[in-house]
Short mmCIF file of C-alpha atoms in Angstrom, two decimals:
data_model
loop_
_atom_site.label_atom_id
_atom_site.label_comp_id
_atom_site.label_asym_id
_atom_site.label_seq_id
_atom_site.Cartn_x
_atom_site.Cartn_y
_atom_site.Cartn_z
CA UNK A 330 -27.79 15.18 7.87
CA UNK A 331 -25.44 16.20 10.71
CA UNK A 332 -21.71 16.96 10.44
CA UNK A 333 -20.72 13.38 11.27
CA UNK A 334 -22.99 11.93 8.61
CA UNK A 335 -21.83 14.42 6.01
CA UNK A 336 -18.16 14.04 6.84
CA UNK A 337 -18.22 10.27 6.61
CA UNK A 338 -20.75 9.74 3.84
CA UNK A 339 -19.81 6.70 1.73
CA UNK A 340 -18.45 8.64 -1.23
CA UNK A 341 -15.32 6.57 -1.57
CA UNK A 342 -13.36 9.14 -3.50
CA UNK A 343 -10.02 7.34 -3.28
CA UNK A 344 -7.72 9.43 -1.08
CA UNK A 345 -9.85 12.57 -1.26
CA UNK A 346 -7.94 13.95 1.70
CA UNK A 347 -4.71 13.89 -0.28
CA UNK A 348 -6.08 15.47 -3.42
CA UNK A 349 -8.85 17.98 -2.78
CA UNK A 350 -8.48 21.43 -4.26
CA UNK A 351 -10.13 24.74 -3.42
CA UNK A 352 -13.90 25.17 -3.50
CA UNK A 353 -13.20 28.23 -5.62
CA UNK A 354 -12.96 25.99 -8.70
CA UNK A 355 -16.31 26.45 -10.41
CA UNK A 356 -17.62 23.31 -12.03
CA UNK A 357 -18.80 24.32 -15.47
CA UNK A 358 -21.76 22.71 -17.14
CA UNK A 359 -19.80 21.07 -19.93
CA UNK A 360 -19.18 17.75 -21.63
CA UNK A 361 -15.93 15.88 -22.10
CA UNK A 362 -15.56 17.53 -25.48
CA UNK A 363 -15.04 20.99 -23.95
CA UNK A 364 -12.21 22.76 -25.74
CA UNK A 365 -9.38 24.39 -23.84
CA UNK A 366 -6.37 25.78 -25.65
CA UNK A 367 -7.28 23.85 -28.77
CA UNK A 368 -7.26 20.50 -26.96
CA UNK A 369 -10.14 18.42 -25.64
CA UNK A 370 -10.40 17.15 -22.11
CA UNK A 371 -10.42 13.36 -21.96
CA UNK A 372 -13.82 11.69 -22.35
CA UNK A 373 -15.87 10.91 -19.28
CA UNK A 374 -19.36 10.76 -17.78
CA UNK A 375 -21.50 13.81 -18.61
CA UNK A 376 -21.53 16.24 -15.67
CA UNK A 377 -24.53 17.83 -13.98
CA UNK A 378 -24.81 21.58 -13.56
CA UNK A 379 -22.76 22.89 -10.61
CA UNK A 380 -22.15 19.49 -8.96
CA UNK A 381 -20.30 17.97 -11.90
CA UNK A 382 -20.02 14.19 -11.68
CA UNK A 383 -20.86 13.94 -7.99
CA UNK A 384 -23.90 11.72 -8.64
CA UNK A 385 -21.97 9.37 -10.95
CA UNK A 386 -18.91 9.07 -8.73
CA UNK A 387 -18.50 5.51 -7.36
CA UNK A 388 -20.08 5.27 -3.92
CA UNK A 389 -17.96 2.26 -2.92
CA UNK A 390 -15.19 0.10 -4.40
CA UNK A 391 -13.96 3.16 -6.27
CA UNK A 392 -11.45 1.33 -8.47
CA UNK A 393 -14.16 -1.05 -9.72
CA UNK A 394 -16.35 1.95 -10.57
CA UNK A 395 -13.43 3.51 -12.42
CA UNK A 396 -12.96 0.20 -14.26
CA UNK A 397 -16.56 0.47 -15.53
CA UNK A 398 -15.77 3.97 -16.76
CA UNK A 399 -12.69 2.57 -18.53
CA UNK A 400 -14.86 0.12 -20.47
CA UNK A 401 -17.04 2.98 -21.67
CA UNK A 402 -14.61 5.87 -22.06
CA UNK A 403 -11.17 4.31 -22.54
CA UNK A 404 -7.67 4.51 -21.09
CA UNK A 405 -7.97 8.08 -19.80
CA UNK A 406 -11.15 9.44 -18.23
CA UNK A 407 -12.09 12.91 -17.03
CA UNK A 408 -14.49 13.58 -14.16
CA UNK A 409 -15.14 16.55 -11.90
CA UNK A 410 -16.76 17.25 -8.57
CA UNK A 411 -16.86 20.58 -6.71
CA UNK A 412 -13.26 21.54 -6.14
CA UNK A 413 -11.56 18.61 -7.88
CA UNK A 414 -10.79 17.66 -11.46
CA UNK A 415 -9.95 13.95 -11.78
CA UNK A 416 -8.00 12.27 -14.54
CA UNK A 417 -8.34 8.49 -14.16
CA UNK A 418 -5.56 6.54 -15.91
CA UNK A 419 -6.41 2.95 -16.83
CA UNK A 420 -3.36 2.03 -18.91
CA UNK A 421 0.13 1.20 -17.64
CA UNK A 422 1.95 2.64 -20.68
CA UNK A 423 -0.10 5.82 -20.32
CA UNK A 424 0.70 6.00 -16.59
CA UNK A 425 4.39 5.60 -17.40
CA UNK A 426 4.22 8.33 -20.03
CA UNK A 427 2.39 10.78 -17.81
CA UNK A 428 3.86 10.04 -14.38
CA UNK A 429 7.29 8.47 -14.87
CA UNK A 430 8.49 10.47 -17.87
CA UNK A 431 7.19 13.87 -16.70
CA UNK A 432 7.98 13.89 -12.99
CA UNK A 433 8.70 17.62 -12.81
CA UNK A 434 5.07 18.44 -13.59
CA UNK A 435 3.10 15.37 -12.47
CA UNK A 436 4.66 14.35 -9.14
CA UNK A 437 2.93 16.93 -6.98
CA UNK A 438 0.39 16.27 -4.23
CA UNK A 439 -2.65 18.25 -3.14
CA UNK A 440 -3.00 17.65 0.57
CA UNK A 441 -6.45 18.42 1.90
CA UNK A 442 -7.36 20.21 5.10
CA UNK A 443 -8.36 16.97 6.84
CA UNK A 444 -4.90 15.46 6.49
CA UNK A 445 -2.83 18.63 6.69
CA UNK A 446 -4.56 20.76 9.33
CA UNK A 447 -6.83 18.38 11.24
CA UNK A 448 -4.72 15.17 11.38
CA UNK A 449 -1.26 16.78 11.33
CA UNK A 450 0.13 14.41 8.69
CA UNK A 451 2.35 16.74 6.69
CA UNK A 452 5.77 15.21 7.34
CA UNK A 453 5.45 11.75 5.78
CA UNK A 454 7.15 11.10 2.46
CA UNK A 455 3.91 10.12 0.63
CA UNK A 456 2.44 13.60 1.14
CA UNK A 457 5.57 15.76 0.89
CA UNK A 458 5.63 18.05 -2.15
CA UNK A 459 8.60 17.80 -4.50
CA UNK A 460 11.45 19.86 -3.11
CA UNK A 461 14.55 19.72 -0.95
CA UNK A 462 12.99 17.81 1.96
CA UNK A 463 11.30 15.26 -0.30
CA UNK A 464 14.57 14.71 -2.21
CA UNK A 465 16.70 14.28 0.91
CA UNK A 466 14.30 11.89 2.65
CA UNK A 467 14.20 9.76 -0.52
CA UNK A 468 18.00 9.88 -0.69
CA UNK A 469 18.22 8.66 2.91
CA UNK A 470 15.86 5.76 2.31
CA UNK A 471 17.62 4.77 -0.92
CA UNK A 472 20.90 4.80 0.98
CA UNK A 473 19.50 2.61 3.75
CA UNK A 474 17.27 0.14 1.89
CA UNK A 475 18.04 0.64 -1.80
CA UNK A 476 19.21 -2.27 -3.96
CA UNK A 477 22.84 -1.96 -2.82
CA UNK A 478 22.14 -1.95 0.93
CA UNK A 479 18.94 -3.90 1.44
CA UNK A 480 20.86 -7.19 1.67
CA UNK A 481 22.43 -6.03 4.94
CA UNK A 482 19.18 -6.97 6.66
CA UNK A 483 18.90 -10.52 5.32
CA UNK A 484 19.81 -12.27 8.58
CA UNK A 485 17.09 -10.43 10.51
CA UNK A 486 14.54 -11.03 7.74
CA UNK A 487 15.24 -14.77 7.67
CA UNK A 488 15.07 -15.02 11.47
CA UNK A 489 11.74 -13.16 11.59
CA UNK A 490 10.30 -15.29 8.77
CA UNK A 491 11.13 -18.42 10.78
CA UNK A 492 9.45 -16.91 13.85
CA UNK A 493 6.26 -16.24 11.89
CA UNK A 494 6.29 -19.85 10.65
CA UNK A 495 6.37 -21.12 14.23
CA UNK A 496 3.41 -18.95 15.19
CA UNK A 497 1.32 -19.90 12.15
CA UNK A 498 0.95 -23.41 13.58
CA UNK A 499 -1.42 -22.00 16.20
CA UNK A 500 -3.71 -20.13 13.75
CA UNK A 501 -7.23 -21.38 13.24
CA UNK A 502 -9.00 -18.47 11.60
CA UNK A 503 -7.91 -15.22 9.93
CA UNK A 504 -4.07 -15.04 9.77
CA UNK A 505 -3.86 -11.39 8.72
CA UNK A 506 -3.46 -9.87 12.19
CA UNK A 507 -0.68 -12.26 13.14
CA UNK A 508 1.10 -11.53 9.87
CA UNK A 509 0.70 -7.77 10.40
CA UNK A 510 2.00 -8.03 13.96
CA UNK A 511 5.06 -10.02 12.95
CA UNK A 512 5.80 -7.66 10.05
CA UNK A 513 5.49 -4.75 12.47
CA UNK A 514 8.04 -6.36 14.74
CA UNK A 515 10.43 -6.90 11.83
CA UNK A 516 10.07 -3.32 10.55
CA UNK A 517 10.64 -1.93 14.06
CA UNK A 518 13.77 -4.07 14.49
CA UNK A 519 15.18 -3.23 11.07
CA UNK A 520 14.39 0.48 11.49
CA UNK A 521 15.34 1.14 15.12
CA UNK A 522 17.17 -1.99 16.32
CA UNK A 523 16.42 -4.94 18.58
CA UNK A 524 16.74 -2.90 21.78
CA UNK A 525 13.97 -0.56 20.64
CA UNK A 526 11.67 -3.51 20.03
CA UNK A 527 12.38 -4.94 23.49
CA UNK A 528 11.64 -1.68 25.30
CA UNK A 529 9.01 0.01 23.12
CA UNK A 530 7.82 -2.58 20.64
CA UNK A 531 4.32 -3.04 22.02
CA UNK A 532 3.66 0.71 22.17
CA UNK A 533 5.03 1.31 18.68
CA UNK A 534 2.94 -1.50 17.23
CA UNK A 535 -0.20 -0.23 18.95
CA UNK A 536 0.35 3.37 17.79
CA UNK A 537 1.10 2.31 14.24
CA UNK A 538 -1.96 0.06 13.99
CA UNK A 539 -4.29 2.77 15.25
CA UNK A 540 -2.78 5.48 13.06
CA UNK A 541 -3.02 3.34 9.93
CA UNK A 542 -6.71 2.81 10.73
CA UNK A 543 -7.22 6.59 10.76
CA UNK A 544 -5.17 7.08 7.60
CA UNK A 545 -7.28 4.50 5.79
CA UNK A 546 -10.41 6.23 7.04
CA UNK A 547 -9.09 9.57 5.80
CA UNK A 548 -8.31 8.05 2.42
CA UNK A 549 -11.72 6.55 1.81
CA UNK A 550 -14.25 9.05 3.05
CA UNK A 551 -15.48 12.43 1.91
CA UNK A 552 -14.65 15.23 4.38
CA UNK A 553 -16.52 18.52 4.29
CA UNK A 554 -13.54 20.27 5.87
CA UNK A 555 -11.68 19.67 2.60
CA UNK A 556 -14.32 21.72 0.79
CA UNK A 557 -15.02 24.22 3.60
CA UNK A 558 -11.65 24.96 5.30
CA UNK A 559 -13.26 27.06 8.06
CA UNK A 560 -14.66 23.83 9.54
CA UNK A 561 -11.23 22.97 10.95
CA UNK A 562 -11.89 25.61 13.62
CA UNK A 563 -15.01 23.84 14.90
CA UNK A 564 -14.37 22.68 18.51
CA UNK A 565 -14.06 18.94 18.94
CA UNK A 566 -16.87 18.98 21.51
CA UNK A 567 -19.37 20.21 18.88
CA UNK A 568 -22.10 17.56 18.45
CA UNK A 569 -21.35 15.45 15.42
CA UNK A 570 -17.79 16.80 14.94
CA UNK A 571 -16.30 13.33 14.72
CA UNK A 572 -13.68 14.49 12.23
CA UNK A 573 -12.15 16.79 14.89
CA UNK A 574 -11.99 14.02 17.52
CA UNK A 575 -10.40 11.75 14.95
CA UNK A 576 -8.00 14.52 13.95
CA UNK A 577 -6.95 15.22 17.55
CA UNK A 578 -6.21 11.55 18.18
CA UNK A 579 -4.39 11.20 14.87
CA UNK A 580 -2.25 14.25 15.63
CA UNK A 581 -1.25 12.76 18.98
CA UNK A 582 -0.39 9.43 17.35
CA UNK A 583 1.54 11.20 14.60
CA UNK A 584 3.67 12.99 17.19
CA UNK A 585 4.33 9.77 19.10
CA UNK A 586 5.39 7.89 15.97
CA UNK A 587 7.47 10.77 14.65
CA UNK A 588 9.33 11.85 17.77
CA UNK A 589 9.35 9.25 20.56
CA UNK A 590 11.36 6.42 18.95
CA UNK A 591 13.79 8.89 17.38
CA UNK A 592 14.59 10.50 20.72
CA UNK A 593 15.28 7.08 22.22
CA UNK A 594 17.28 5.94 19.17
CA UNK A 595 19.47 9.03 19.39
CA UNK A 596 20.20 8.36 23.09
CA UNK A 597 21.01 4.71 22.40
CA UNK A 598 23.24 5.73 19.50
CA UNK A 599 25.15 8.24 21.64
CA UNK A 600 25.72 5.59 24.31
CA UNK A 601 26.75 2.95 21.76
CA UNK A 602 23.79 0.70 22.57
CA UNK A 603 21.60 1.18 19.48
CA UNK A 604 22.95 -1.82 17.57
CA UNK A 605 22.63 -2.64 13.87
CA UNK A 606 19.69 -0.75 12.35
CA UNK A 607 18.69 1.73 9.72
CA UNK A 608 18.58 4.38 12.45
CA UNK A 609 22.22 3.71 13.25
CA UNK A 610 23.16 3.92 9.55
CA UNK A 611 21.31 7.19 8.96
CA UNK A 612 22.53 8.83 12.16
CA UNK A 613 26.11 8.00 11.17
CA UNK A 614 25.72 9.21 7.59
CA UNK A 615 23.35 12.16 7.88
CA UNK A 616 23.32 13.13 11.56
CA UNK A 617 20.42 13.67 13.99
CA UNK A 618 18.41 15.97 11.73
CA UNK A 619 14.67 16.42 11.31
CA UNK A 620 14.88 14.74 7.91
CA UNK A 621 16.60 11.71 9.47
CA UNK A 622 13.81 11.57 12.04
CA UNK A 623 11.10 11.80 9.37
CA UNK A 624 12.74 9.23 7.07
CA UNK A 625 12.76 6.70 9.93
CA UNK A 626 9.19 7.51 10.97
CA UNK A 627 7.99 7.20 7.35
CA UNK A 628 9.64 3.81 6.99
CA UNK A 629 8.17 2.56 10.25
CA UNK A 630 4.66 3.94 9.71
CA UNK A 631 4.28 2.73 6.13
CA UNK A 632 6.55 -0.30 6.08
CA UNK A 633 4.42 -3.02 7.63
CA UNK A 634 0.99 -2.53 6.09
CA UNK A 635 1.71 -3.02 2.39
CA UNK A 636 4.09 -5.92 3.02
CA UNK A 637 1.76 -7.72 5.40
CA UNK A 638 -1.12 -7.29 2.94
CA UNK A 639 1.03 -8.82 0.18
CA UNK A 640 1.96 -11.79 2.41
CA UNK A 641 -1.69 -12.28 3.38
CA UNK A 642 -2.65 -12.18 -0.31
CA UNK A 643 -0.04 -14.85 -1.10
CA UNK A 644 -1.31 -16.96 1.81
CA UNK A 645 -4.85 -16.58 0.45
CA UNK A 646 -3.65 -17.72 -2.98
CA UNK A 647 -2.07 -20.84 -1.43
CA UNK A 648 -5.44 -21.48 0.22
CA UNK A 649 -7.60 -20.92 -2.88
CA UNK A 650 -5.30 -22.62 -5.40
CA UNK A 651 -3.73 -25.75 -3.86
CA UNK A 652 -2.27 -26.76 -7.24
CA UNK A 653 -0.21 -23.54 -7.23
CA UNK A 654 0.82 -24.22 -3.64
CA UNK A 655 1.96 -27.72 -4.56
CA UNK A 656 4.08 -26.50 -7.47
CA UNK A 657 5.75 -23.86 -5.31
CA UNK A 658 6.38 -26.43 -2.58
CA UNK A 659 7.94 -28.88 -5.04
CA UNK A 660 10.22 -26.17 -6.45
CA UNK A 661 11.36 -25.01 -3.01
CA UNK A 662 12.02 -28.56 -1.79
CA UNK A 663 14.06 -29.27 -4.93
CA UNK A 664 16.37 -26.43 -3.83
CA UNK A 665 16.45 -27.11 -0.07
CA UNK A 666 15.92 -30.91 -0.15
CA UNK A 667 13.46 -30.27 2.65
CA UNK A 668 16.35 -30.14 5.12
CA UNK A 669 16.39 -26.39 5.79
CA UNK A 670 14.26 -23.31 5.37
CA UNK A 671 14.64 -21.47 2.07
CA UNK A 672 16.96 -18.49 2.19
CA UNK A 673 16.92 -15.15 0.42
CA UNK A 674 19.88 -16.29 -1.68
CA UNK A 675 17.72 -19.13 -3.09
CA UNK A 676 15.34 -16.77 -4.87
CA UNK A 677 17.04 -16.93 -8.28
CA UNK A 678 16.42 -20.69 -8.33
CA UNK A 679 12.68 -20.37 -7.67
CA UNK A 680 11.22 -19.07 -10.97
CA UNK A 681 7.75 -20.59 -10.53
CA UNK A 682 7.38 -19.25 -6.99
CA UNK A 683 8.63 -15.87 -8.22
CA UNK A 684 5.90 -15.98 -10.87
CA UNK A 685 3.30 -16.88 -8.22
CA UNK A 686 4.48 -13.90 -6.14
CA UNK A 687 3.97 -11.58 -9.15
CA UNK A 688 0.58 -13.11 -9.86
CA UNK A 689 -0.43 -12.41 -6.25
CA UNK A 690 0.15 -8.70 -6.88
CA UNK A 691 -1.75 -8.85 -10.19
CA UNK A 692 -4.83 -10.95 -9.40
CA UNK A 693 -7.46 -8.91 -7.53
CA UNK A 694 -4.88 -6.22 -6.81
CA UNK A 695 -4.64 -5.57 -3.08
CA UNK A 696 -3.68 -1.91 -3.74
CA UNK A 697 -6.47 -1.09 -6.21
CA UNK A 698 -5.69 2.63 -6.52
CA UNK A 699 -2.32 4.34 -6.38
CA UNK A 700 -1.92 7.46 -4.27
CA UNK A 701 -2.90 10.24 -6.69
CA UNK A 702 -0.50 12.66 -8.31
CA UNK A 703 -1.30 16.26 -9.23
CA UNK A 704 -0.21 18.30 -12.22
CA UNK A 705 1.54 21.62 -11.68
CA UNK A 706 1.06 22.76 -15.30
CA UNK A 707 -0.96 21.81 -18.35
CA UNK A 708 0.09 18.55 -20.01
CA UNK A 709 -1.06 16.84 -23.20
CA UNK A 710 -1.20 13.06 -23.42
CA UNK A 711 -2.81 10.90 -26.12
CA UNK A 712 -3.96 14.17 -27.67
CA UNK A 713 -5.98 15.16 -24.58
CA UNK A 714 -5.47 18.13 -22.31
CA UNK A 715 -4.65 17.40 -18.66
CA UNK A 716 -5.03 20.85 -17.05
CA UNK A 717 -2.81 22.13 -14.26
CA UNK A 718 -4.19 21.20 -10.84
CA UNK A 719 -5.71 17.93 -12.07
CA UNK A 720 -5.66 14.96 -9.71
CA UNK A 721 -4.29 11.93 -11.59
CA UNK A 722 -5.64 8.61 -10.33
CA UNK A 723 -3.74 5.50 -11.58
CA UNK A 724 -6.31 2.69 -11.53
CA UNK A 725 -4.12 -0.30 -10.63
CA UNK A 726 -7.05 -2.69 -10.55
CA UNK A 727 -7.96 -2.12 -14.19
CA UNK A 728 -4.33 -2.11 -15.38
CA UNK A 729 -3.71 -5.48 -13.75
CA UNK A 730 -6.98 -7.03 -14.96
CA UNK A 731 -7.11 -5.55 -18.47
CA UNK A 732 -7.99 -8.44 -20.84
CA UNK A 733 -6.19 -6.66 -23.68
CA UNK A 734 -2.94 -7.16 -21.76
CA UNK A 735 -3.49 -10.35 -19.75
CA UNK A 736 -5.84 -12.41 -21.95
CA UNK A 737 -7.43 -14.35 -19.09
CA UNK A 738 -7.09 -11.89 -16.19
CA UNK A 739 -9.62 -13.58 -13.89
CA UNK A 740 -7.54 -16.76 -13.76
CA UNK A 741 -4.79 -17.02 -11.15
CA UNK A 742 -2.09 -18.36 -13.45
CA UNK A 743 1.59 -17.81 -12.52
CA UNK A 744 2.67 -19.47 -15.76
CA UNK A 745 1.83 -16.26 -17.65
CA UNK A 746 5.11 -14.82 -16.33
CA UNK A 747 7.13 -17.80 -17.60
CA UNK A 748 5.72 -18.04 -21.11
CA UNK A 749 7.26 -16.59 -24.31
CA UNK A 750 6.59 -12.88 -24.45
CA UNK A 751 6.32 -12.54 -20.65
CA UNK A 752 9.01 -9.83 -20.68
CA UNK A 753 6.55 -7.54 -22.44
CA UNK A 754 4.02 -7.76 -19.60
CA UNK A 755 3.93 -5.03 -16.95
CA UNK A 756 5.59 -6.09 -13.71
CA UNK A 757 2.75 -6.04 -11.14
CA UNK A 758 5.19 -4.99 -8.41
CA UNK A 759 6.18 -1.94 -10.46
CA UNK A 760 2.52 -1.03 -10.94
CA UNK A 761 1.87 -1.41 -7.21
CA UNK A 762 4.83 0.60 -5.94
CA UNK A 763 4.25 3.73 -8.00
CA UNK A 764 5.84 5.92 -10.66
CA UNK A 765 8.77 8.26 -11.13
CA UNK A 766 9.91 10.23 -8.11
CA UNK A 767 6.82 8.88 -6.31
CA UNK A 768 7.98 5.27 -6.56
CA UNK A 769 7.99 3.87 -3.03
CA UNK A 770 11.63 3.82 -1.84
CA UNK A 771 10.78 0.86 0.40
CA UNK A 772 9.94 -1.43 -2.51
CA UNK A 773 13.21 -3.41 -2.35
CA UNK A 774 12.79 -4.11 1.36
CA UNK A 775 9.07 -4.88 1.05
CA UNK A 776 9.66 -7.25 -1.86
CA UNK A 777 12.55 -9.00 -0.11
CA UNK A 778 10.69 -9.41 3.17
CA UNK A 779 7.39 -10.43 1.59
CA UNK A 780 8.93 -13.06 -0.67
CA UNK A 781 10.95 -14.62 2.15
CA UNK A 782 7.95 -14.84 4.47
CA UNK A 783 5.87 -16.32 1.66
CA UNK A 784 8.32 -19.04 0.58
CA UNK A 785 8.77 -20.24 4.16
CA UNK A 786 5.00 -20.52 4.44
CA UNK A 787 4.71 -22.36 1.12
CA UNK A 788 7.40 -24.87 2.03
CA UNK A 789 6.23 -25.74 5.53
CA UNK A 790 2.42 -25.71 5.38
CA UNK A 791 -0.67 -26.79 3.60
CA UNK A 792 -3.02 -23.82 4.02
CA UNK A 793 -6.32 -25.58 4.53
CA UNK A 794 -9.94 -24.72 5.38
CA UNK A 795 -11.07 -25.12 8.97
CA UNK A 796 -12.60 -28.45 9.96
CA UNK A 797 -15.92 -28.97 8.22
CA UNK A 798 -15.32 -26.14 5.75
CA UNK A 799 -14.29 -26.24 2.10
CA UNK A 800 -12.31 -23.98 -0.23
CA UNK A 801 -14.67 -21.29 -1.57
CA UNK A 802 -15.10 -20.47 -5.23
CA UNK A 803 -12.61 -17.63 -5.94
CA UNK A 804 -15.32 -15.79 -7.90
CA UNK A 805 -17.43 -15.47 -4.73
CA UNK A 806 -14.75 -13.87 -2.54
CA UNK A 807 -15.53 -10.35 -1.33
CA UNK A 808 -12.86 -7.86 -0.31
CA UNK A 809 -12.68 -4.95 2.10
CA UNK A 810 -13.30 -1.52 0.58
CA UNK A 811 -10.09 0.00 1.96
CA UNK A 812 -6.85 1.45 0.63
CA UNK A 813 -5.19 -1.94 1.14
CA UNK A 814 -7.89 -4.52 0.63
CA UNK A 815 -8.08 -7.93 2.26
CA UNK A 816 -10.36 -10.91 1.63
CA UNK A 817 -13.46 -10.94 3.82
CA UNK A 818 -14.15 -14.12 5.77
CA UNK A 819 -10.74 -15.69 5.12
CA UNK A 820 -10.25 -18.40 7.76
CA UNK A 821 -7.74 -21.21 7.52
CA UNK A 822 -5.36 -23.49 9.37
CA UNK A 823 -1.69 -24.23 8.74
CA UNK A 824 -0.91 -27.96 8.69
CA UNK A 825 2.73 -29.09 8.34
CA UNK A 826 3.18 -30.68 4.92
CA UNK A 827 5.18 -33.75 5.93
CA UNK A 828 7.55 -35.23 8.49
CA UNK A 829 10.45 -33.09 7.27
CA UNK A 830 8.38 -29.95 7.80
CA UNK A 831 7.45 -31.11 11.31
CA UNK A 832 11.10 -31.77 12.09
CA UNK A 833 12.11 -28.32 10.83
CA UNK A 834 9.43 -26.67 12.96
CA UNK A 835 10.59 -28.59 16.05
CA UNK A 836 14.16 -27.51 15.37
CA UNK A 837 13.07 -23.87 14.99
CA UNK A 838 11.17 -24.10 18.28
CA UNK A 839 14.30 -25.34 20.08
CA UNK A 840 16.38 -22.52 18.58
CA UNK A 841 13.84 -19.80 19.36
#
């Protein structure tokens, strides 16, 4: 097996590049009952000598493999491969206890050589270690798009949602790329201003799309350079050294995304031409610092993907479950009388559609695994030892499909969030956006944007199969094996619901 084959073998280890430790960790031939300091490690699959659980580790659809472990071993599972000790968490209360209530010791990251040294991705908030830079970048993003300021962007969000609605009329096939492109345009405009989109929008969108492809590839492949650090010195022209070619390209893209728009934004700000934007707000409040630059680049790089995946998932739910779509439509029309598009301010009067939005995050979770945390010291949870240096993997998929919590998890049923006792259920958005000081600071913006895009879609269109096709059985749908998963083979068309919807679309076209 050559370097390329080894480096990209299908050991989907769920963000291995963000969590790998040193090869110097010797994998002991031991069971999950090994004692350490008077405490047992959590239960887990029995390891092999030297290679630990490498043979048992899920080869694809990692979260589903972890879910099978959960059925056998419980809410917390221990596994080990050369260089890495995994603690898989399959319970939301347990994740809250370990990650939200103990942030000083469980909010660390272990960034592997592939990401850090080969791809040059050390500046983004998701991989920054706790410390001064991490704290200030989070402070900047909370200031710009936290709950008190996120409403400043409502006019732009509503305008961009209307623009997507106009373009959906032309779709006959997979809508995900159009949704991603429109979300990218919105995030660019909100982050850097309308002028930036006009002059650099196409380049920024192209760079972001390509870089996210490489980041996903880094997340879901096993890289030998993470185990053997010396491999980062292999020349990129070496036969089979695909990881170096990928790293060189990723480094270039990282530099473009990090520096180029910030330099232009600073010039526009100095000349008074930047316009309303998060860049303008942060430059005024914090100055033209490296942390300001990296906060903006983090928001831009990571802002569109999760939100567009959520909107695509909601669109797919409207397609698969027309009865849910009809109930959402009826609720929205009762508020708008069908005479205008729904607005962000209408959200409090749309409880069923809110429930459908939550159910979209829960049902077949589109972010099946959270980005892993790492412990900086020994912790004890549920009576088990979690040793220092352990990689903690929150298994969102199992948490959101656990029959002990949800009763009928395989059913797409928004009503579960409206029934008595619903307040005791985990909020799927909270599960998706992380824990403690690693909670995504963009969650308020992503939620606001995604919901607005989704309700406009639900009001205006029937999401129907293509001519001659029928709605597939939800149980037969397959999904991509990626960090953010999408339905495979999803093709549809968007047909205006009625004459009022057609009139609204014509009016939007005239105003565009």
